Tab-separated table of C-alpha atoms and ligand atoms in Angstrom:
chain	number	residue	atom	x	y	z
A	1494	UNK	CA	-13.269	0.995	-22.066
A	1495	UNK	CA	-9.823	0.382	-22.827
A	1496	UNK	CA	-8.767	-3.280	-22.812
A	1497	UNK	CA	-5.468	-5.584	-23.085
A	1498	UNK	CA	-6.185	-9.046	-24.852
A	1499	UNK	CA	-7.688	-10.993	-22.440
A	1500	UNK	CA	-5.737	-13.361	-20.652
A	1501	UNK	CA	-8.212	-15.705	-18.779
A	1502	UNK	CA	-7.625	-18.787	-17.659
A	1503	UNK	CA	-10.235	-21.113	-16.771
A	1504	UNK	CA	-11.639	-20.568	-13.350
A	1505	UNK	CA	-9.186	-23.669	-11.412
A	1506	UNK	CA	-9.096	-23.892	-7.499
A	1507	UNK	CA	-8.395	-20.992	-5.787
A	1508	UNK	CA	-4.737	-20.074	-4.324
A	1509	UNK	CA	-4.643	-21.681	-0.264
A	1510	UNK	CA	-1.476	-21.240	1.577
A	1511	UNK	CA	-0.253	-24.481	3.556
A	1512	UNK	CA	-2.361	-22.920	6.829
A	1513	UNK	CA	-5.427	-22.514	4.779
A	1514	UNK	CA	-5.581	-19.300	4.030
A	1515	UNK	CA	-7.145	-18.105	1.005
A	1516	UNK	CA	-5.385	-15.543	-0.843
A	1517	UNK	CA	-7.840	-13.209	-2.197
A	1518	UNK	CA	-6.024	-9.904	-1.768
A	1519	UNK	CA	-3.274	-9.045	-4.686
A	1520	UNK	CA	-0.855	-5.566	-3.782
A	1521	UNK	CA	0.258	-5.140	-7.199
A	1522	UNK	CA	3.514	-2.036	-7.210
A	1523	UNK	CA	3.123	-0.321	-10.687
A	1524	UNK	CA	6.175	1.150	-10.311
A	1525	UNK	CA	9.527	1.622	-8.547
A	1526	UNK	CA	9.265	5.104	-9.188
A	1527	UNK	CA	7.809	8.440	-7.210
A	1528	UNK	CA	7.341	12.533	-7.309
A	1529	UNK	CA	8.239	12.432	-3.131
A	1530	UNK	CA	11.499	11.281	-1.584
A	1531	UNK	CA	9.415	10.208	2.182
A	1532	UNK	CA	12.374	10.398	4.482
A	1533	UNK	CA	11.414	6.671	6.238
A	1534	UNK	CA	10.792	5.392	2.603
A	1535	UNK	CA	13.527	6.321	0.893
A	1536	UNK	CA	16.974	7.903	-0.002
A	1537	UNK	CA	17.553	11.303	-1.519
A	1538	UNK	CA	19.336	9.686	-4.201
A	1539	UNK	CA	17.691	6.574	-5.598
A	1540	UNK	CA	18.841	4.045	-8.419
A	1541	UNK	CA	15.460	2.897	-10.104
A	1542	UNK	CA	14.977	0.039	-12.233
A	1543	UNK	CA	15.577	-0.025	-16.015
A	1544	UNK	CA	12.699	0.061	-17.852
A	1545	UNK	CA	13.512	-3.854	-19.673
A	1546	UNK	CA	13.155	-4.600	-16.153
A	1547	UNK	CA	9.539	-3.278	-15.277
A	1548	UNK	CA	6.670	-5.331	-16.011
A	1549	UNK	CA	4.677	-3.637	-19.136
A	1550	UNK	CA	1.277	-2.619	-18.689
A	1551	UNK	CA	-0.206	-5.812	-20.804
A	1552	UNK	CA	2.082	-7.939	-18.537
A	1553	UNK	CA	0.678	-6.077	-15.029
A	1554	UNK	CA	-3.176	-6.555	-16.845
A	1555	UNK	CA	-2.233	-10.434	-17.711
A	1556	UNK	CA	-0.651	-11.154	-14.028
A	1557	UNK	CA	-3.456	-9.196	-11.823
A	1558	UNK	CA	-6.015	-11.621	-14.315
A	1559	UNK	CA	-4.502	-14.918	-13.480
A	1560	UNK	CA	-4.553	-14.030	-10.362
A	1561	UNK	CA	-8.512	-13.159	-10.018
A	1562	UNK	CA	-9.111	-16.098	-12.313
A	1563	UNK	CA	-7.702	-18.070	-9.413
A	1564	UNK	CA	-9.838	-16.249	-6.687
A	1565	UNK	CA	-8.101	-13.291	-5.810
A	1566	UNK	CA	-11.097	-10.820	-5.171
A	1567	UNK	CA	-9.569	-7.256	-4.011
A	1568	UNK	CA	-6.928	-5.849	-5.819
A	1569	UNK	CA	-4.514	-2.832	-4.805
A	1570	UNK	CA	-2.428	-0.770	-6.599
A	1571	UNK	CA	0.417	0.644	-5.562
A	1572	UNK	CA	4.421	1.960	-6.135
A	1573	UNK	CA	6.242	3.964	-5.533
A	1574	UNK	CA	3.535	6.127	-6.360
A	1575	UNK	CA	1.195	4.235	-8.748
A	1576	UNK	CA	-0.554	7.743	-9.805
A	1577	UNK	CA	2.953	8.645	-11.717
A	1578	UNK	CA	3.446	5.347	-14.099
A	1579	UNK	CA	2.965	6.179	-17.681
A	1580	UNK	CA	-0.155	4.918	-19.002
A	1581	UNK	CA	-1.613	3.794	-15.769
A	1582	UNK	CA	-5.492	5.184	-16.440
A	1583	UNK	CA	-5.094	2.420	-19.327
A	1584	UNK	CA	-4.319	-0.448	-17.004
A	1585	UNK	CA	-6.715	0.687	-14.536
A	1586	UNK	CA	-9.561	1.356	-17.498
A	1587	UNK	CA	-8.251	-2.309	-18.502
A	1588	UNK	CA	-8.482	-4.098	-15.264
A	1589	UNK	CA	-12.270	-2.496	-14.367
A	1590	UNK	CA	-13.347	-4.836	-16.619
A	1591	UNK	CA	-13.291	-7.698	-13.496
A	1592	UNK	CA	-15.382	-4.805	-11.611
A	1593	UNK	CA	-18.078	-5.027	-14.424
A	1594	UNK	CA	-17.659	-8.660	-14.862
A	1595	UNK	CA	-17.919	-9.454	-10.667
A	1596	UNK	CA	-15.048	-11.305	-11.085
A	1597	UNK	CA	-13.478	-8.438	-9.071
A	1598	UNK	CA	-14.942	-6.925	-5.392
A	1599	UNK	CA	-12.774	-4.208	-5.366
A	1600	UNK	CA	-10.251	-2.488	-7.656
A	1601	UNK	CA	-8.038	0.642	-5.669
A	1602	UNK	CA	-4.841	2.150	-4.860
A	1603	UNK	CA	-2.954	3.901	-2.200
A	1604	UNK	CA	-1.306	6.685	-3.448
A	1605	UNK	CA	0.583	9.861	-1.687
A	1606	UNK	CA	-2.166	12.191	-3.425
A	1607	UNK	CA	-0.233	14.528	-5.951
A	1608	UNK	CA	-2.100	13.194	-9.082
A	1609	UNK	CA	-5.411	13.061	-7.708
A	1610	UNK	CA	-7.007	16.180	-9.001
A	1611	UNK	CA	-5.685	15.191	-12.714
A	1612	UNK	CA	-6.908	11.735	-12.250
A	1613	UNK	CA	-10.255	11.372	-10.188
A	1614	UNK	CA	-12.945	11.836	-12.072
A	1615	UNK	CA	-11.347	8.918	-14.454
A	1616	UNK	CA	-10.310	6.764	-11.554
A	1617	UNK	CA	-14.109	7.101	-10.251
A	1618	UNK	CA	-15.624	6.331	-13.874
A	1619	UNK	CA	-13.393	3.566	-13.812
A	1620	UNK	CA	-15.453	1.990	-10.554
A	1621	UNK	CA	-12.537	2.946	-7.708
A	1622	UNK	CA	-14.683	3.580	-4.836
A	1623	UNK	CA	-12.072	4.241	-2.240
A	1624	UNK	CA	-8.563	4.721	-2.015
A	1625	UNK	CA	-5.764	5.175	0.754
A	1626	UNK	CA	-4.214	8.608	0.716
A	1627	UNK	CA	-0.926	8.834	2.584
A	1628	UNK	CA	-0.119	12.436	4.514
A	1629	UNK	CA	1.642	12.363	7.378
A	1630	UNK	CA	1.122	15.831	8.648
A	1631	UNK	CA	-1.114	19.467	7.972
A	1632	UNK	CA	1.186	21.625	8.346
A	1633	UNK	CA	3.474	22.859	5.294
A	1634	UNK	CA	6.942	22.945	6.943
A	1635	UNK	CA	6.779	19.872	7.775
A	1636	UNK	CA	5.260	17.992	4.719
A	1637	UNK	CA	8.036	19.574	2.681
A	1638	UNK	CA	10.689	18.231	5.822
A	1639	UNK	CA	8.883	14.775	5.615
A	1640	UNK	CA	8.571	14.355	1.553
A	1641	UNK	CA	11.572	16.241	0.605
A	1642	UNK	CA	9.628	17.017	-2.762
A	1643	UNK	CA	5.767	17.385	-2.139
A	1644	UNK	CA	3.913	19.805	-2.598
A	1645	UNK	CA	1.008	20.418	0.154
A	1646	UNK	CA	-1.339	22.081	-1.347
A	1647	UNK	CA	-1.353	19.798	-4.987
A	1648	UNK	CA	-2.260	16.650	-1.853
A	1649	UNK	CA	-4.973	18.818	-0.507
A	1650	UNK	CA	-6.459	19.728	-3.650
A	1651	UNK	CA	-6.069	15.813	-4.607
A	1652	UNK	CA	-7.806	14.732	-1.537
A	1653	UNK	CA	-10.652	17.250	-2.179
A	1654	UNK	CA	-10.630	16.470	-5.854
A	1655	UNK	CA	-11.399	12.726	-5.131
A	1656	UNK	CA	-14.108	13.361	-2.219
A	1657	UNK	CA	-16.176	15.597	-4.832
A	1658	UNK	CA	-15.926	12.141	-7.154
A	1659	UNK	CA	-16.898	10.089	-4.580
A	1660	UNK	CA	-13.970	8.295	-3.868
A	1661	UNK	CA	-13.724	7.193	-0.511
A	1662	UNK	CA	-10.657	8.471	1.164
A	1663	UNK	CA	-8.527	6.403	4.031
A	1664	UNK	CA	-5.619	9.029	5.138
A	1665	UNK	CA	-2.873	6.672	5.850
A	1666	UNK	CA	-0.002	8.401	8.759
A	1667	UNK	CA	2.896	6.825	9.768
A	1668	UNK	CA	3.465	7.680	13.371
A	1669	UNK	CA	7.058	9.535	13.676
A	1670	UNK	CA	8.054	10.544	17.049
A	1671	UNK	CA	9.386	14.111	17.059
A	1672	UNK	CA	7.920	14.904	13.764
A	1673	UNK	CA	4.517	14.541	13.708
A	1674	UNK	CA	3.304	13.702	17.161
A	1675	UNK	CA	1.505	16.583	18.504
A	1676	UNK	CA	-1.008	16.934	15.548
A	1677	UNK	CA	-3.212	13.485	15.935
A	1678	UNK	CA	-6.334	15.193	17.364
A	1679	UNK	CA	-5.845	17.988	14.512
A	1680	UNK	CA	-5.325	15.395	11.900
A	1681	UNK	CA	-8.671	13.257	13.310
A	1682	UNK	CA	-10.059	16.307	13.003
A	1683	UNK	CA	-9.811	17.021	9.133
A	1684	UNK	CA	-10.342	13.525	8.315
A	1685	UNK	CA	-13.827	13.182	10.215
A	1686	UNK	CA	-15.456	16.372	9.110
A	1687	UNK	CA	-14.776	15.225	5.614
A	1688	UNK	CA	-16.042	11.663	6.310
A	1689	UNK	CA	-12.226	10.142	5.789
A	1690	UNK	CA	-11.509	7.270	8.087
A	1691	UNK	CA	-7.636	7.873	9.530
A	1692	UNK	CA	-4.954	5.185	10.266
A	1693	UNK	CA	-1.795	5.260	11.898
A	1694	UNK	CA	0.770	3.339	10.850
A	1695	UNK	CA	4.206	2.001	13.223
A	1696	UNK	CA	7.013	2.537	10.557
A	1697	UNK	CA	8.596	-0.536	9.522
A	1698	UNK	CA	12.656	-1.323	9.325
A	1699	UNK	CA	12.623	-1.725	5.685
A	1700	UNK	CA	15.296	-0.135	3.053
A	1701	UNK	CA	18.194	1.734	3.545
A	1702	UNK	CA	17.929	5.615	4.404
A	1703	UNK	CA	19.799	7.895	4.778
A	1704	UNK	CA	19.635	8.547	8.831
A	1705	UNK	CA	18.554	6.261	11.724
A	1706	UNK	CA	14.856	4.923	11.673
A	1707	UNK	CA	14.633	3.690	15.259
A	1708	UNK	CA	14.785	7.293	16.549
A	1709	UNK	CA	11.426	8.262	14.680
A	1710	UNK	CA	9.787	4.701	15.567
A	1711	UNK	CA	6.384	5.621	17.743
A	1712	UNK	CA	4.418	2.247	18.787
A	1713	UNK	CA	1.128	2.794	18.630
A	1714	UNK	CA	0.078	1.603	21.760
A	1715	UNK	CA	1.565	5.328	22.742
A	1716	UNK	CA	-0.804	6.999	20.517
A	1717	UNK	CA	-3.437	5.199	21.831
A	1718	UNK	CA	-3.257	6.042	24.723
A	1719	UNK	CA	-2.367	10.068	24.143
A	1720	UNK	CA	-5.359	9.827	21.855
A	1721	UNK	CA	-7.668	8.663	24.844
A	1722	UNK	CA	-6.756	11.310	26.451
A	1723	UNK	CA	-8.553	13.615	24.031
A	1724	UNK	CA	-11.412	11.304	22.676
A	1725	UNK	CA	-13.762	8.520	23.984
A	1726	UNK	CA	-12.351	5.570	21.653
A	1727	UNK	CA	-14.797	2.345	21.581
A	1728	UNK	CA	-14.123	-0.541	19.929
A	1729	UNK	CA	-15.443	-1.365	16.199
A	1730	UNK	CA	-15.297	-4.518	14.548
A	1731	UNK	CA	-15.100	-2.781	11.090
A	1732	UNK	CA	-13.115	-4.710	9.018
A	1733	UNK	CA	-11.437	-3.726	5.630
A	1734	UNK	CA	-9.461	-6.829	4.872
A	1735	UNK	CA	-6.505	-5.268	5.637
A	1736	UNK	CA	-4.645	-5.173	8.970
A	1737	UNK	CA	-5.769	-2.832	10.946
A	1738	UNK	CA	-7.746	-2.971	14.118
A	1739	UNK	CA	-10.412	-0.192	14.513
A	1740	UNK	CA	-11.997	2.055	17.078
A	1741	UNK	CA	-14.611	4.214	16.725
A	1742	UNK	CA	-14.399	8.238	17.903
A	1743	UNK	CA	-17.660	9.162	20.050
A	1744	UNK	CA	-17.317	12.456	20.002
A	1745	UNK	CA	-17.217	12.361	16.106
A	1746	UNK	CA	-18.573	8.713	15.029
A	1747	UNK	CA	-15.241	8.306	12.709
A	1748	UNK	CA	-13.040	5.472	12.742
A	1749	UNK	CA	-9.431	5.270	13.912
A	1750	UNK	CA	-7.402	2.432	12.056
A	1751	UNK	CA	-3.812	1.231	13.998
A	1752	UNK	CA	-1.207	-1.063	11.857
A	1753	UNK	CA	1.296	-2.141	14.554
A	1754	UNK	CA	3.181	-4.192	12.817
A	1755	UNK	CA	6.140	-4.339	15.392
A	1756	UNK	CA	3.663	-4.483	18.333
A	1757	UNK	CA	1.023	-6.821	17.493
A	1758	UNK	CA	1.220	-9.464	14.884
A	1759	UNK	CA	-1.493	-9.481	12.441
A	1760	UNK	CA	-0.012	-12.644	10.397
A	1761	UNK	CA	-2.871	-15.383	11.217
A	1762	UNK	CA	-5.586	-13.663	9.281
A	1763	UNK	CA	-3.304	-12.859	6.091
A	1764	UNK	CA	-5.064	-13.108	3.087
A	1765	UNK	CA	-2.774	-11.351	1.063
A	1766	UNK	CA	0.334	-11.849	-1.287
A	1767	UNK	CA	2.113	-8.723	-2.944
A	1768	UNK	CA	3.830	-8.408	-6.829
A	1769	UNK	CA	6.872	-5.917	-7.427
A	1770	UNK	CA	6.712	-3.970	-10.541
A	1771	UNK	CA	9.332	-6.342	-11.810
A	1772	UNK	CA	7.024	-9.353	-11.481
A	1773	UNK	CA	8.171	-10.568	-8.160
A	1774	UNK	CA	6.128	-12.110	-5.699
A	1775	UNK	CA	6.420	-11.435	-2.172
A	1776	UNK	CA	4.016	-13.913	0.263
A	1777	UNK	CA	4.860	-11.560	3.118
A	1778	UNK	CA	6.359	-8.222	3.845
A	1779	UNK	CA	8.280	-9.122	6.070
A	1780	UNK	CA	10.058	-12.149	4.660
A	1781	UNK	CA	12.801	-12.411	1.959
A	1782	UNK	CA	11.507	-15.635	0.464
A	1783	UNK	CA	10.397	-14.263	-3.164
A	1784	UNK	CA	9.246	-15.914	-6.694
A	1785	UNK	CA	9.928	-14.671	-10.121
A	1786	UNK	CA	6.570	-14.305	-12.094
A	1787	UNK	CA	8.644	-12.151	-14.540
A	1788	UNK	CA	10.621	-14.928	-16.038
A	1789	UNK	CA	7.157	-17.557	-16.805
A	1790	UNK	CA	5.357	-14.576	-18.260
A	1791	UNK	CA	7.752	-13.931	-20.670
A	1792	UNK	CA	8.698	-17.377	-21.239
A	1793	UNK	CA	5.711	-18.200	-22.643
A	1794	UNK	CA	2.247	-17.023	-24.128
A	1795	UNK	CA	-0.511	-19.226	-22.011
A	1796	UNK	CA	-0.453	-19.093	-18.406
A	1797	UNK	CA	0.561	-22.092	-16.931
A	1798	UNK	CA	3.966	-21.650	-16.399
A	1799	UNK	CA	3.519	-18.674	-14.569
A	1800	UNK	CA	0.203	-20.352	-12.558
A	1801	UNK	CA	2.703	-22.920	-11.585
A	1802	UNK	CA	5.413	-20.708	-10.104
A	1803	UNK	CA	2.266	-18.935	-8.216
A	1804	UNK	CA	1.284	-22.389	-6.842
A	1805	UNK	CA	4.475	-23.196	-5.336
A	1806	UNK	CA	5.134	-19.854	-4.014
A	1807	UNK	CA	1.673	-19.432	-2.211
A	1808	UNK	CA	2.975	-23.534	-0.878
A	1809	UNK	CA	5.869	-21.422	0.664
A	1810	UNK	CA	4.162	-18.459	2.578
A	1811	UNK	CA	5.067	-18.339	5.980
A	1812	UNK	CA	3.154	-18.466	8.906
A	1813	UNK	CA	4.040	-14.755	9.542
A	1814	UNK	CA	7.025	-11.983	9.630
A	1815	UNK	CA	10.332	-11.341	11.341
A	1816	UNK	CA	10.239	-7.715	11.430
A	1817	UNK	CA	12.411	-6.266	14.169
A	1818	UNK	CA	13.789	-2.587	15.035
A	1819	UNK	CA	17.530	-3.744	15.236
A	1820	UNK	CA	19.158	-1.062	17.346
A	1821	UNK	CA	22.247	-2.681	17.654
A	1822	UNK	CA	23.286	-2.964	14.419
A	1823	UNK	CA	21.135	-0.118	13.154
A	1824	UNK	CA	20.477	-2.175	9.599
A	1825	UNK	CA	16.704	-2.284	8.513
A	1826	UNK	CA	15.613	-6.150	9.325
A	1827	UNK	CA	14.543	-6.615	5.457
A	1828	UNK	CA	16.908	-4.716	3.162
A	1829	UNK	CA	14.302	-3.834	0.122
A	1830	UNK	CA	12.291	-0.643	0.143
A	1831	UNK	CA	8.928	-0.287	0.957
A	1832	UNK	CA	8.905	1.444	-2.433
A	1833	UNK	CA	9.760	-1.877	-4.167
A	1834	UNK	CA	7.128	-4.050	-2.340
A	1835	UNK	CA	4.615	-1.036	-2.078
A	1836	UNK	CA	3.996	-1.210	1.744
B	1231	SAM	N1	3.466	6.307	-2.903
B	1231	SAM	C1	2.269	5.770	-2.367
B	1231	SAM	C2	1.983	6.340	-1.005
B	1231	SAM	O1	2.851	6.961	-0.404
B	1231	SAM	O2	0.848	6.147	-0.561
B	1231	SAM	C3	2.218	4.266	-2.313
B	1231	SAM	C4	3.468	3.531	-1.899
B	1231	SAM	S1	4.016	3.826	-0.243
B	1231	SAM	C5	5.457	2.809	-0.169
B	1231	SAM	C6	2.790	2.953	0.695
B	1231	SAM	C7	2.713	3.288	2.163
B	1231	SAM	O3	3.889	2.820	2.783
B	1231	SAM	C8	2.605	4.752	2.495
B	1231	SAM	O4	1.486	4.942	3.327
B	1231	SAM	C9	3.887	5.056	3.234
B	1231	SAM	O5	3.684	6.030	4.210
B	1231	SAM	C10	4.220	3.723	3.816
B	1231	SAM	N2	5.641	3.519	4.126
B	1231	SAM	C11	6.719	3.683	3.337
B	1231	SAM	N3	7.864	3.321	3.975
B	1231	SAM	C12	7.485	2.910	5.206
B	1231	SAM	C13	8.173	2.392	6.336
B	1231	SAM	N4	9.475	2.218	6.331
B	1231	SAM	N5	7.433	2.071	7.425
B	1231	SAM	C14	6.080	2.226	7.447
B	1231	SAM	N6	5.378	2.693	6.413
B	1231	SAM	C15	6.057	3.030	5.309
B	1232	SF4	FE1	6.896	7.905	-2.517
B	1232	SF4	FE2	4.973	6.742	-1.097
B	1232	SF4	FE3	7.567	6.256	-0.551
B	1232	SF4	FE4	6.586	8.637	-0.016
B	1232	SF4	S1	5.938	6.714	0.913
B	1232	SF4	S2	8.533	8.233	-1.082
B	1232	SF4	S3	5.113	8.939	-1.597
B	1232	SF4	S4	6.502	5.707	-2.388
């Protein structure tokens, strides 16, 4: 197994935000960077961060271990698409060593899928046991309309490529009205025969693109209840630490997942904080309060500067978001990219 020099600090009290929640779930973004242009995620043209700017892979490994020295127990990676960072089966090889240890419940990523085929079997050897895939529709036309860059059948073949590994898949679709719609029961379809859970996803005013996001906004209370209309949906108390609520599909005994964001606030139960692949540190997506890890990493070789600046930003994290679909204005409510935090 490939390894960075350790990093551990002693095992000190765990990270508790000021309502006493423990944070125990780190979104770490890899990388700024990705093979698809998602037209609600991002511009044709991007400007991506220098490389000085990025976090190294010994500095990701040192940050994610400070952070599960301190109690954080599930860690995601993430981007930009996390599959296309140079290097990153050596930081994932790296970081399995918490997996082995039991320091670590669960090491995975969400990724769009277009590395998966070159990259399963090592992300299974590594101990990833399930991962979020994000594809927003079957049907080629419009993946190519929706990702600008994909390519369908590379996701497909990545998706199938994990499955035969034994990953766990979670297909990940952000509800767009007009554009992908009319294909839920197809898409429940394909992910229940293969044993995928599916979750929908309200998309979020984050980022400048280049055309209006309110027009392809879809709450998901619509969904659910054009989905009842085609399935007997009961309600599951499966949990995956995330924010979803669940139901469960008679007709197929899958599991539908719903992120609403916009329509339901999911803030009380958050257990989670999320990194940049600069080193910043986000306690909510939906806030603009941030803390520079970057800065005590490189300042110094031990840990407790950087500990410190984690301290006083988990003292900071809000009681929950401000997201909002301004149609007025027409300006995303947070101005960063979901590519930068890593959604
Ligand atoms: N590239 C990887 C992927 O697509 O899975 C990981 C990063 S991507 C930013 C993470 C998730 O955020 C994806 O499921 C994507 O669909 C979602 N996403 C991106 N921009 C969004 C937005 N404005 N609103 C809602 N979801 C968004
Ligand atoms: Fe890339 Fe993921 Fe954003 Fe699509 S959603 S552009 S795959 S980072």
């Amino acid at each position: 197994m490939m390894q960075f020099e350790d990093a551990s600090t002693p095992q000190t009290a765990p990270l508790v935000d000021p309502f006493g929640r423990h944070i125990d779930y780190l979104r770490l973004s890899v990388t700024d960077r990705c093979d698809f242009r998602c037209v609600y995620c991002m511009a044709e043209n991007m400007h991506f961060l220098p490389k000085a700017e990025i976090l190294t892979l010994e500095e990701l490994d040192r940050l994610s271990t400070v952070f599960i020295d301190h109690g954080v127990r599930r860690l995601r990676l993430t981007g930009g698409e996390p599959l296309v960072r140079r290097g990153i089966m050596t930081l994932i090889s790296s970081l399995s060593r918490h997996l082995e240890s039991g320091a670590l419940d669960e090491l995975t990523l969400t990724t769009n899928g277009s590395q998966l085929s070159r990259f399963a079997a090592d992300l299974s050897a590594c101990g990833v046991r399930r991962i979020n895939v994000s594809l927003d529709t079957l049907r080629e036309d419009r993946f190519r309309a929706i990702t600008r860059w994909g390519r369908f059948e590379q996701v497909l073949d990545g998706i199938e490529s994990a499955l035969a590994h034994g990953i766990k898949i979670k297909l990940n679709v952000v509800a767009l009205k007009g554009v992908n719609d009319d294909e839920y029961d197809e898409m429940i379809r394909f992910c229940h025969e293969r044993g995928m859970d599916i979750t929908f996803i309200e998309t979020m005013p984050m980022g400048e693109i280049d055309f209006d996001r309110t027009d392809m906004y879809l709450p998901l209370s619509d969904v659910r209840k054009a989905l009842q209309g085609s399935w007997t949906l009961s309600p599951s108390h499966h949990k995956t630490g995330g924010p979803a609520s669940y139901v469960t599909v008679e007709e197929t005994g899958g599991r539908i997942g719903f992120i609403t964001p916009l329509t339901h606030n999911f803030c009380e139960s958050c257990n989670r904080v999320r990194i940049t692949c600069t080193g910043t540190l986000f306690m909510c997506l939906g806030q603009e309060d941030a803390a520079d890890l970057r800065k005590p990493l490189r300042q110094s070789e031990g840990n407790e500067l950087v500990i410190n600046a984690i301290r006083q930003a988990i003292d900071r994290k809000p009681k929950g978001h401000d997201f909002v679909i301004d149609r007025k204005n027409n300006r995303p409510s947070i101005g960063r990219h979901m590519s930068v935090t890593g959604g």
